[in-house]
Coordinates of C-alpha atoms and ligand atoms in Angstrom, one line a residue:
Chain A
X12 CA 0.0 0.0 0.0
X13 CA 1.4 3.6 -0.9
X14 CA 0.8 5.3 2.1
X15 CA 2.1 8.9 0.9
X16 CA 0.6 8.7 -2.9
X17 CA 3.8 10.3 -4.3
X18 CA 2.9 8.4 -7.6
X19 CA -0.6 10.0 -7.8
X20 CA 0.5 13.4 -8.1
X21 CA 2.5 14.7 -11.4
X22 CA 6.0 16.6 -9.9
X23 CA 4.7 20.4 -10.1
X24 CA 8.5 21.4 -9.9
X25 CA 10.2 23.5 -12.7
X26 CA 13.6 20.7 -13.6
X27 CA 15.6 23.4 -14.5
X28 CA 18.6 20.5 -15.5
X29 CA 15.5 19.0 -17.7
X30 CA 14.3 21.5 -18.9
X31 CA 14.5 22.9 -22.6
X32 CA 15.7 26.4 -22.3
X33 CA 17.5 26.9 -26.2
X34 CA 13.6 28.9 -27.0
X35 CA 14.8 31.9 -24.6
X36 CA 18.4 31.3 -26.3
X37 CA 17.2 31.8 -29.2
X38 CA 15.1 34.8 -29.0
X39 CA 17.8 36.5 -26.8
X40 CA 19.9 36.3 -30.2
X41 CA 17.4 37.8 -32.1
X42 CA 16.2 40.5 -29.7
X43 CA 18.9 41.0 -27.1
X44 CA 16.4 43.1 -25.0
X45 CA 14.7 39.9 -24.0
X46 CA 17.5 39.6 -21.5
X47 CA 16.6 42.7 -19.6
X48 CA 13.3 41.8 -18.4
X49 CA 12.8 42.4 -14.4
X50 CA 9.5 41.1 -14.2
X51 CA 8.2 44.3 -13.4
X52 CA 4.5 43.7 -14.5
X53 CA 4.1 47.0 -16.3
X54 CA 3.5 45.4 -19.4
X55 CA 0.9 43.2 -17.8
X56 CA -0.7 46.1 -16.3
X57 CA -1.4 47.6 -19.7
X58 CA -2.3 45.0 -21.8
X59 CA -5.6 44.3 -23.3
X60 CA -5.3 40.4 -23.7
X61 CA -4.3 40.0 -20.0
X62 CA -7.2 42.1 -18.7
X63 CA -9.8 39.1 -20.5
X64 CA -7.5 36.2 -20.9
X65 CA -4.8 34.4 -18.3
X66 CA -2.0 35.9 -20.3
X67 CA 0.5 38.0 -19.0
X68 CA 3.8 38.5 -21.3
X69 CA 6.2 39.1 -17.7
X70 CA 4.8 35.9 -16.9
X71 CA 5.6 34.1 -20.5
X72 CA 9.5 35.6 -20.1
X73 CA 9.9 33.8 -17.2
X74 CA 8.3 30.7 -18.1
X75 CA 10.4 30.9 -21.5
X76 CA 13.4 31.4 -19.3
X77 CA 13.2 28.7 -17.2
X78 CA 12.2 26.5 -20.1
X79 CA 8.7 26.2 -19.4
X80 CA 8.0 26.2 -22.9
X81 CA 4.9 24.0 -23.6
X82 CA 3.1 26.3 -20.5
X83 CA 4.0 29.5 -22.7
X84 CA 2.8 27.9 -26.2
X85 CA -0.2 27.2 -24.4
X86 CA -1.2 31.0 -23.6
X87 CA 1.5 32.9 -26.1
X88 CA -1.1 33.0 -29.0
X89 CA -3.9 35.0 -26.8
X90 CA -1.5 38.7 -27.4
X91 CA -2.9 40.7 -30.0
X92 CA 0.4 42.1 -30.9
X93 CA -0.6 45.6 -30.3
X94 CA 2.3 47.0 -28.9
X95 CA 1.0 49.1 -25.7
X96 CA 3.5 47.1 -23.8
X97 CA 6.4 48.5 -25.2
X98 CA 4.9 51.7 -24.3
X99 CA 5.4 51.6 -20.7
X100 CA 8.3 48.9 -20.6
X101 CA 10.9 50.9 -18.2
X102 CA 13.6 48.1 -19.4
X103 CA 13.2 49.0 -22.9
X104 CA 12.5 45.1 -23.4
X105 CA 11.2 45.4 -27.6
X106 CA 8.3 43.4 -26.2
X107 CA 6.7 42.7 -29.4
X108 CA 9.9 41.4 -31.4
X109 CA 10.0 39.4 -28.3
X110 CA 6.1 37.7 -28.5
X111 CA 6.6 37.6 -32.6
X112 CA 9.8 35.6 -32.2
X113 CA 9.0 33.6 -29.4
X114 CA 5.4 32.1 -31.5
X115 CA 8.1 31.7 -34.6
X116 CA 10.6 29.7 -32.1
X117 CA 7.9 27.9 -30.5
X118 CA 5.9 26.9 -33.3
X119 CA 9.0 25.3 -34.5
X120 CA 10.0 23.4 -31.6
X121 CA 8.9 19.7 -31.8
X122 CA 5.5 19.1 -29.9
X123 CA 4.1 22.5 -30.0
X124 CA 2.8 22.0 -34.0
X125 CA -0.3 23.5 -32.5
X126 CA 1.2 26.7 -33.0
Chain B
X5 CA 33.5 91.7 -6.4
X6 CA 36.9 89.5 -6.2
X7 CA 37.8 87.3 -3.8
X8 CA 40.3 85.0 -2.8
X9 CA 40.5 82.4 -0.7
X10 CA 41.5 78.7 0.5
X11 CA 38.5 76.3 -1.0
X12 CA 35.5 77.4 -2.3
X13 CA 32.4 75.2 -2.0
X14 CA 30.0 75.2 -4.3
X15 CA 26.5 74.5 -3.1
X16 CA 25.6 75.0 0.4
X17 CA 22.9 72.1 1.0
X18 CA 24.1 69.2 3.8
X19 CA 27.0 68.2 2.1
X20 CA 28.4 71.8 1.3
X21 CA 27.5 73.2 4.5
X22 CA 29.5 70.1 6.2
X23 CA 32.4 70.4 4.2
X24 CA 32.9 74.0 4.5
X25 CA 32.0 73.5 8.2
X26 CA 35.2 71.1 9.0
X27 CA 37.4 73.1 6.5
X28 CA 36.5 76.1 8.4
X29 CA 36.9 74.4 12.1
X30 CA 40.3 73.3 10.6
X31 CA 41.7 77.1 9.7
X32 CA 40.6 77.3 6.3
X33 CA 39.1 80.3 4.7
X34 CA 36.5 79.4 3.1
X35 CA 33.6 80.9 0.5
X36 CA 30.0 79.1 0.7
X37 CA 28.1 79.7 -2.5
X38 CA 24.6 78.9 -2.7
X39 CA 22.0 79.5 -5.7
X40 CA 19.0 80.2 -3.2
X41 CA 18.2 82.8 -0.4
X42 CA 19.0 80.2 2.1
X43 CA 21.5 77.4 2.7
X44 CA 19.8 73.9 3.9
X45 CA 19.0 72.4 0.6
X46 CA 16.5 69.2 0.5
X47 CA 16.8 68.9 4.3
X48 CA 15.1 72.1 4.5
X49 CA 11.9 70.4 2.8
X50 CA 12.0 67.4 4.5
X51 CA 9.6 66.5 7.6
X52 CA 10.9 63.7 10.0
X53 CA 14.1 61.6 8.5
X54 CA 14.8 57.6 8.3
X55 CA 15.3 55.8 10.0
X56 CA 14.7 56.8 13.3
X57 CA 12.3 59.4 12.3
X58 CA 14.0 62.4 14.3
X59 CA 13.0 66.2 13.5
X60 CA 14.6 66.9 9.8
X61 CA 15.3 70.6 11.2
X62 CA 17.2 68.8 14.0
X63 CA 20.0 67.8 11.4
X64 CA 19.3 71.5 9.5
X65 CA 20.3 73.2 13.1
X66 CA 23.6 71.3 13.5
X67 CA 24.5 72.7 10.2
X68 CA 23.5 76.5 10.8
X69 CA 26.0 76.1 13.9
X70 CA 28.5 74.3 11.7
X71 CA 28.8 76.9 9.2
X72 CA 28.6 79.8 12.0
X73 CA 32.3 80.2 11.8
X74 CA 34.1 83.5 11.3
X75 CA 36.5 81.5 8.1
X76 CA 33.2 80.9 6.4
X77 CA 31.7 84.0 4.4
X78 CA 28.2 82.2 2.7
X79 CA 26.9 84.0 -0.2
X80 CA 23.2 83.1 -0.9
X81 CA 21.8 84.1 -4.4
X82 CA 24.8 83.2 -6.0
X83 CA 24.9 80.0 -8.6
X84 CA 28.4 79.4 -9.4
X85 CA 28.2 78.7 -13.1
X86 CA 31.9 78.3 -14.4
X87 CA 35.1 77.0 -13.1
X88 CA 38.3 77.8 -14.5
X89 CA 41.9 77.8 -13.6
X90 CA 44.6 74.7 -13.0
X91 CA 45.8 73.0 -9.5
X92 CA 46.9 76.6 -8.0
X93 CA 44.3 78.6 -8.3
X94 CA 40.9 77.9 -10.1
X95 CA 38.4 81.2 -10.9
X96 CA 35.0 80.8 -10.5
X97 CA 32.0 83.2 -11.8
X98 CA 28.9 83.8 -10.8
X99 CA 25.7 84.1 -12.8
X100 CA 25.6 88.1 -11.3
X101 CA 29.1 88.4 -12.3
X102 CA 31.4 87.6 -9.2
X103 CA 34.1 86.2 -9.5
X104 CA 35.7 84.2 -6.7
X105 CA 39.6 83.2 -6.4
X106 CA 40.4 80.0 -4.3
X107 CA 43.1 77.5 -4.3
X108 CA 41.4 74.5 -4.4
X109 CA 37.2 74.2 -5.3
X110 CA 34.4 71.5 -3.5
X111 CA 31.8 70.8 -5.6
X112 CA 28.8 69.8 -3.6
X113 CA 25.7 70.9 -6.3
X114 CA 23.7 68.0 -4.8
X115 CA 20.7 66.7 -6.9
X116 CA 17.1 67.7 -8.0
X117 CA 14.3 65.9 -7.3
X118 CA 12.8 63.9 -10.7
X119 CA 10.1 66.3 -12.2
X120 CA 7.3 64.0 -11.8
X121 CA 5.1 65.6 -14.7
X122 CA 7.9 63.7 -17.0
X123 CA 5.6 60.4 -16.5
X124 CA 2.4 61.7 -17.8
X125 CA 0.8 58.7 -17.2
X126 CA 1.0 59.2 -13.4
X127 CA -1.2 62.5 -13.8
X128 CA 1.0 64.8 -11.3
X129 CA 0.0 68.1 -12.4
X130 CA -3.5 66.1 -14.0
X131 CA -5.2 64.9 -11.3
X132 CA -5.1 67.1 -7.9
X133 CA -4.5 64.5 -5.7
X134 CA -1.5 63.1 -7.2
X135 CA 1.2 64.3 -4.9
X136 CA 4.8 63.9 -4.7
X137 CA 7.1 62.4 -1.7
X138 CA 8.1 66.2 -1.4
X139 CA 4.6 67.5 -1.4
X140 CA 3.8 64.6 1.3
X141 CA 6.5 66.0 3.2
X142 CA 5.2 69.8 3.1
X143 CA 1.8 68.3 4.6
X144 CA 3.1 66.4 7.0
X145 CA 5.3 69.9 8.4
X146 CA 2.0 71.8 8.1
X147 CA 0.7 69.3 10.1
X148 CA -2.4 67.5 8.7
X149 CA -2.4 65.2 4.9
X150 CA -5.6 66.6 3.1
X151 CA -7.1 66.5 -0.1
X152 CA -7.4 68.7 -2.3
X153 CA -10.7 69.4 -1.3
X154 CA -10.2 69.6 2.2
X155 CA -11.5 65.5 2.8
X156 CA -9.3 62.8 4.2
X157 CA -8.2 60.6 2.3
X158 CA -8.8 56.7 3.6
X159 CA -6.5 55.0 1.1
X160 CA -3.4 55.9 -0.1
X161 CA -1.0 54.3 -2.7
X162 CA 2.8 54.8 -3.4
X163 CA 4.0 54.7 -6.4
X164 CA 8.0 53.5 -6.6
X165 CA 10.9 54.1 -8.5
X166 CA 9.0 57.1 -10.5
X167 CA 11.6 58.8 -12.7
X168 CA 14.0 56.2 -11.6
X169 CA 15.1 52.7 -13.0
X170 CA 13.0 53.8 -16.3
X171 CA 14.8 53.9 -19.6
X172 CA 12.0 55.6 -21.0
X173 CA 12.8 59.1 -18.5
X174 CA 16.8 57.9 -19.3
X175 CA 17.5 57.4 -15.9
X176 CA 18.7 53.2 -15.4
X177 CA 19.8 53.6 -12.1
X178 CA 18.0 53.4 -8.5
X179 CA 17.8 56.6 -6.6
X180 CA 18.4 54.2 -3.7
X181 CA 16.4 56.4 -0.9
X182 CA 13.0 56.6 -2.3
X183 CA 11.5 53.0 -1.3
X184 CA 12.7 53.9 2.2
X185 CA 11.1 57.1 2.2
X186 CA 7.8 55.4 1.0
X187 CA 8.1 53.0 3.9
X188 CA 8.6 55.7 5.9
X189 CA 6.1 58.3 4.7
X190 CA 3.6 55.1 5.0
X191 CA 3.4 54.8 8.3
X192 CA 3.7 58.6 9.2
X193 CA 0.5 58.5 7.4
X194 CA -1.1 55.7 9.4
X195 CA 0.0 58.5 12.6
X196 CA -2.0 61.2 11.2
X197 CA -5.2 59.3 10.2
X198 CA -6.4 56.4 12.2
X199 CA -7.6 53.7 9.9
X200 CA -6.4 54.9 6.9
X201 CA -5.4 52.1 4.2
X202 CA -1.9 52.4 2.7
X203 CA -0.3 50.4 -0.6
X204 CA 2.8 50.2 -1.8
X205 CA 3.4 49.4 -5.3
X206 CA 7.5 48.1 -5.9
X207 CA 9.4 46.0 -8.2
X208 CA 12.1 45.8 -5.3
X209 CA 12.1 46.5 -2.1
X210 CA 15.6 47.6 -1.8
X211 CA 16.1 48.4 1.9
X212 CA 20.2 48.5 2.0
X213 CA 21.0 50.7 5.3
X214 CA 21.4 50.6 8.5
X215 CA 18.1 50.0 10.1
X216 CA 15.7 50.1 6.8
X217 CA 14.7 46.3 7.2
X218 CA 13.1 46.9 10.4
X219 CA 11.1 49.6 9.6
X220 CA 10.0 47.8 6.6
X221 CA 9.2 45.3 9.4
X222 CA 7.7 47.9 11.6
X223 CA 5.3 49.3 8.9
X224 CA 4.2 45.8 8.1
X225 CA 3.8 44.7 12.1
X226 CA 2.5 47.6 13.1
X227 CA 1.1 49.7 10.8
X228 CA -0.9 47.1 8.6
X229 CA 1.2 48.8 5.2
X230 CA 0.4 46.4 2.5
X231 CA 3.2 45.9 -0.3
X232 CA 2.3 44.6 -3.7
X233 CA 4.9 43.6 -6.2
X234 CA 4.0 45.2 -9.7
X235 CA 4.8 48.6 -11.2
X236 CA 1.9 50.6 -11.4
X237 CA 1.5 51.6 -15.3
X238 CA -1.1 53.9 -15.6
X239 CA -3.1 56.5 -12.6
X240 CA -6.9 57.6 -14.1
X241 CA -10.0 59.6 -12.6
X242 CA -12.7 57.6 -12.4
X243 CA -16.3 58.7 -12.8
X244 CA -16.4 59.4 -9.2
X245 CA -13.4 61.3 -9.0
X246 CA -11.6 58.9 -7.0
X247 CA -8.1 57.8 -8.6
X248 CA -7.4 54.2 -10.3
X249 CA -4.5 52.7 -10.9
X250 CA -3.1 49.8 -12.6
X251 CA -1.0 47.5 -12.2
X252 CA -0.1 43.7 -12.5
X253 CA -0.2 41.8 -9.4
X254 CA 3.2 39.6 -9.9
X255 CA 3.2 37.5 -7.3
X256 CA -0.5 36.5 -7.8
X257 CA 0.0 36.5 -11.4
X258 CA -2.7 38.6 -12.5
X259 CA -3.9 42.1 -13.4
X260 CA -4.9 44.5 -10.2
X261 CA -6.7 47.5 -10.3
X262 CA -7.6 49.4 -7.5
X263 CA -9.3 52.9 -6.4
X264 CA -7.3 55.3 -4.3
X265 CA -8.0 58.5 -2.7
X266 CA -4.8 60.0 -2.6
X267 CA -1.5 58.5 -4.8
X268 CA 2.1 59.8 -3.8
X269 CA 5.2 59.5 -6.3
X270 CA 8.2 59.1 -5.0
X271 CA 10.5 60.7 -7.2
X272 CA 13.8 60.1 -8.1
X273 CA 17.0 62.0 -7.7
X274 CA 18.5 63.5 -10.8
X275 CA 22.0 65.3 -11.7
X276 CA 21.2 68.7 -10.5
X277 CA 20.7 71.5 -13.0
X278 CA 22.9 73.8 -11.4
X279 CA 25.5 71.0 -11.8
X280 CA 25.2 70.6 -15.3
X281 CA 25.2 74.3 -15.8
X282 CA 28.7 73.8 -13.9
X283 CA 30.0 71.1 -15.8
X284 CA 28.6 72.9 -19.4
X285 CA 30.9 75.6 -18.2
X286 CA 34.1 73.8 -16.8
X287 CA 35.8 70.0 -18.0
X288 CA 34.3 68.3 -15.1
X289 CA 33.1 64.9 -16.3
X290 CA 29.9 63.3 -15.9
X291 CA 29.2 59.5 -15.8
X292 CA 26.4 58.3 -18.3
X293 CA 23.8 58.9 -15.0
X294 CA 24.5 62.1 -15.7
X295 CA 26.0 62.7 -12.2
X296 CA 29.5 63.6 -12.0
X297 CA 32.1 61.0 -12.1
X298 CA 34.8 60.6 -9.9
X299 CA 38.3 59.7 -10.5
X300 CA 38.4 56.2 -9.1
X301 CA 35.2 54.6 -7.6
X302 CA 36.7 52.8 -4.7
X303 CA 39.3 54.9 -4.2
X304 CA 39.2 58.8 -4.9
X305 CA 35.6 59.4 -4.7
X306 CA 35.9 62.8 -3.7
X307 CA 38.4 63.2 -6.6
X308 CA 37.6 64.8 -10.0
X309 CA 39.0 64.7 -13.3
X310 CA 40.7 68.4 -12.5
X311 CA 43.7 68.4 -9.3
X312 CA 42.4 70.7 -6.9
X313 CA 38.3 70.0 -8.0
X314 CA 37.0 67.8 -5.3
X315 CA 33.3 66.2 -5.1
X316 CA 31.3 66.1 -2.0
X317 CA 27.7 64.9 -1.6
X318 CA 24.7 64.1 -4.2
X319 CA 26.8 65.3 -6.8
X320 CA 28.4 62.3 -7.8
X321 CA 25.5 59.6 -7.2
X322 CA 22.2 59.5 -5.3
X323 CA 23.4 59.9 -1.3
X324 CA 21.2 59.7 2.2
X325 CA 22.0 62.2 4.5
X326 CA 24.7 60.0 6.8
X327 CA 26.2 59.3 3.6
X328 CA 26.5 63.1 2.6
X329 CA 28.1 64.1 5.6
X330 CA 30.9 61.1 4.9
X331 CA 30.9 62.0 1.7
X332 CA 32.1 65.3 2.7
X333 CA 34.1 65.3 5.8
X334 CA 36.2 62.9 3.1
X335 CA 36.2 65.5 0.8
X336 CA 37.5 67.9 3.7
X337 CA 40.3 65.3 4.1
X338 CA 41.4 65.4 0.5
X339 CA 41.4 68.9 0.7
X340 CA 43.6 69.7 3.4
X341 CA 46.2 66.9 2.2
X342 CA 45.9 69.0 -1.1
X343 CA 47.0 72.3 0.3
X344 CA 49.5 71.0 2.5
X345 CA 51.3 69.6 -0.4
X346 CA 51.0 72.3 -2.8
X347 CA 52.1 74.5 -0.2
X348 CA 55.0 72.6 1.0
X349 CA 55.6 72.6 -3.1
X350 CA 55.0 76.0 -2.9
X351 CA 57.8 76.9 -0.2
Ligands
SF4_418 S1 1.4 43.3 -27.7 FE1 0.5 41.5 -26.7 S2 1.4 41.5 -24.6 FE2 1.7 43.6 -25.5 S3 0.0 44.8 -24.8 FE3 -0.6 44.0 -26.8 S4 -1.6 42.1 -26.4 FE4 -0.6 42.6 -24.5
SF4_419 S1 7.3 45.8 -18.6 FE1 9.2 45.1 -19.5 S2 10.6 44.6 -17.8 FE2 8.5 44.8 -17.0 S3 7.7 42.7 -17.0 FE3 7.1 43.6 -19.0 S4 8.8 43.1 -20.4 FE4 9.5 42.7 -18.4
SF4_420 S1 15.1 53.0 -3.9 FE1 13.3 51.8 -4.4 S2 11.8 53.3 -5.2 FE2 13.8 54.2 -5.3 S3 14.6 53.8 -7.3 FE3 15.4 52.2 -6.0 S4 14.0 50.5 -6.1 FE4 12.9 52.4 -6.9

């Protein structure tokens, strides 16, 4: 009998060592501002998708950094690609060159071909 | 008017009024010159200080009897606007035309507080009761925090880092005081109005002297301040005439938005204009903050690119008061060592 039901639950922990985190290498070579994110929220604050949908782009930097990437291609496609976020980005992250590249990488990355 | 003299000291706010205060105590002549009626600077403005919330005009007094010194002549109304001259003897002239001799020069042009109006989508200058840290202050002196209708406000937000660690104002840096202050100014509020709410909006909470952390601690224990993680990116009037702000709620994960009687900037600290006017007007070099930059960070801080040009204070980087006073009895130091040498040179 499995008195602690370890096997029952799915490991909610982010495996850093596992994970797969060549996406956010790859957009940080094509927009080099990706790297100077400080999860400030700003962007969040502002943005029309996030005020309707659970999507938040400081939220889908992180994930993307820490190789979360299959939790990001699951809410990347609900931005609109406005562009208010770059507005009021105090890091001067080119938000939108960030989202456009990081569908493009994802969409491309084996598993996500519902990009 | 000409004048000569051992150091002149350019700006007479806390770091100025120290330096020439020890230079003076020491034997030094010394010339004081500062741009407004009055000497005191940002202390003059400010209510009760951090940490241990003493009298602000406590410090200021120290300073008037500091600077009472028969080697100090202080000229008010007089913004020092050009330095010239090499290690010996620098000339400096005044925006009314003086001219002052001295044989070696302190810099101390301190800072200027961010002009908040710069982040539009705050609505200082918009909305009436979107105050600054500095307005908060001038309330707090006169004794009661009011709107601007004469109501009390019953929740109150602070806005951090506002003309500070933005690229789009050109400022990267922290201004290192302000999320103190709001801690601070917080729970001075909670003393004036019993029950009222108070929010602090941050991206960090960067608490880095002597004492911060525990008020931070204090204002949560005792004073109920509540701290969300999230810049705040826009402040409207709503249909009521009660402000809203928003903001994303980081550590939740999700968008906040929240009405506010009363929201208070705290504004960053900025290369003074009286100290670019200097270094327009002289080779002192500036760092790309803008400040002025000093010959070695570690080592010469008080040094400038000119021998004989010293630093003290605000000048050369966003300063508490305890640091100012440092910053210029170091100053004093390099001084004297100065004009020992170049007079033993001299001889
Ligand atoms: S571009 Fe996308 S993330 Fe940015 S504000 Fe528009 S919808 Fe939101
Ligand atoms: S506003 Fe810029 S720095 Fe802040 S979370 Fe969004 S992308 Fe990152
Ligand atoms: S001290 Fe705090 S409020 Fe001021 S700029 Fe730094 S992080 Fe922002």
């Amino acid at each position: 009998m499995n008195k602690f039901g370890f096997t029952l639950s799915v490991p909610r922990v982010i495996d850093y060592d596992k994970n797969d985190r060549s996406v956010a290498d790859l957009i940080a070579a094509k927009e080099p501002t990706f790297r100077l994110c400080i999860e400030c929220g700003t962007c969040a604050a502002t943005c029309t998708a996030g005020n309707f949908t659970d999507f938040s782009l400081r939220e889908i930097n992180v994930l993307l950094r820490r190789g979360e990437n299959e939790a990001a291609a699951e809410k990347i496609n609900r931005c609109m690609l406005c562009g208010k976020c770059i507005l009021v980005c105090p890091r001067g992250v080119n938000t939108r060159n960030v989202l456009f590249i990081a569908r493009e990488t994802l969409s491309k990355t084996n598993g996500h071909e519902r990009l | 008017m000409n004048s000569m003299v051992d150091v002149l000291v350019i700006g007479g706010g806390v770091a100025g009024m120290e330096a020439a205060g020890q230079l003076a105590r020491s034997g030094y002549s010394v010339i004081l010159a500062e741009k407004e009626p009055l000497t005191g600077g940002h202390l003059k403005n400010w209510y009760h200080l951090f940490p241990d919330r003493r009298d602000g005009n406590e410090v200021g007094e120290y300073l008037d009897n500091l600077v009472k010194n028969k080697n100090i002549e202080i000229r008010n109304n007089t913004c020092i606007t050009g330095i010239t001259g090499r290690k010996g003897k620098f000339t400096a002239t005044a925006s009314d035309g003086q001219v002052v001799e001295a044989e070696a020069v302190i810099v101390a042009t301190g800072f200027d507080l961010f002009d908040s109006r710069r982040k539009e989508e705050y609505g200082y200058g918009i909305y009436p009761n979107v105050i600054t840290s500095a307005d908060l202050e001038k309330m707090f002196r006169n004794g009661s925090v009011k709107l601007a209708d004469g109501g009390v406000p019953a929740r109150i937000g602070f806005i951090h880092c506002v003309g500070s660690r933005d690229e789009k104002v050109g400022n990267l840096y922290c201004s290192k005081l302000c999320c103190i202050t709001a801690v601070k100014q917080a729970m001075e509020v909670h003393e004036k109005i019993s029950g009222v709410k108070t929010f602090c909006f941050y991206m960090d909470m960067r608490m880095g002297g002597a004492y911060y952390e525990e008020i931070y601690r204090e204002a949560q224990e005792k004073y109920g301040v509540s701290f969300i993680r999230g810049k705040v990116s826009e402040v409207s009037q709503g249909y009521n005439g009660r402000l809203v702000i928003k903001a994303e709620d980081t550590l939740a994960g999700r968008p906040l938005r929240m009405e506010l009687d009363m929201v208070v900037l705290m504004a960053g600290m900025e290369m003074s204009d009286a100290g670019e006017i200097l270094a327009g007007k002289s080779s002192l070099r500036r760092g790309e903050n803008r400040f002025f930059s000093t010959a070695d960070n570690h080592t010469a801080s008080n040094r400038s690119n000119m021998k004989g040009v010293f630093y003290a204070g605000t000048c050369t980087a966003p300063m508490n008061i305890t640091e100012s006073i440092s910053h210029a009895r170091a100053a004093v130091t390099e001084v004297v060592s100065y004009l020992r040498e170049k007079k033993q040179r001299d001889e």
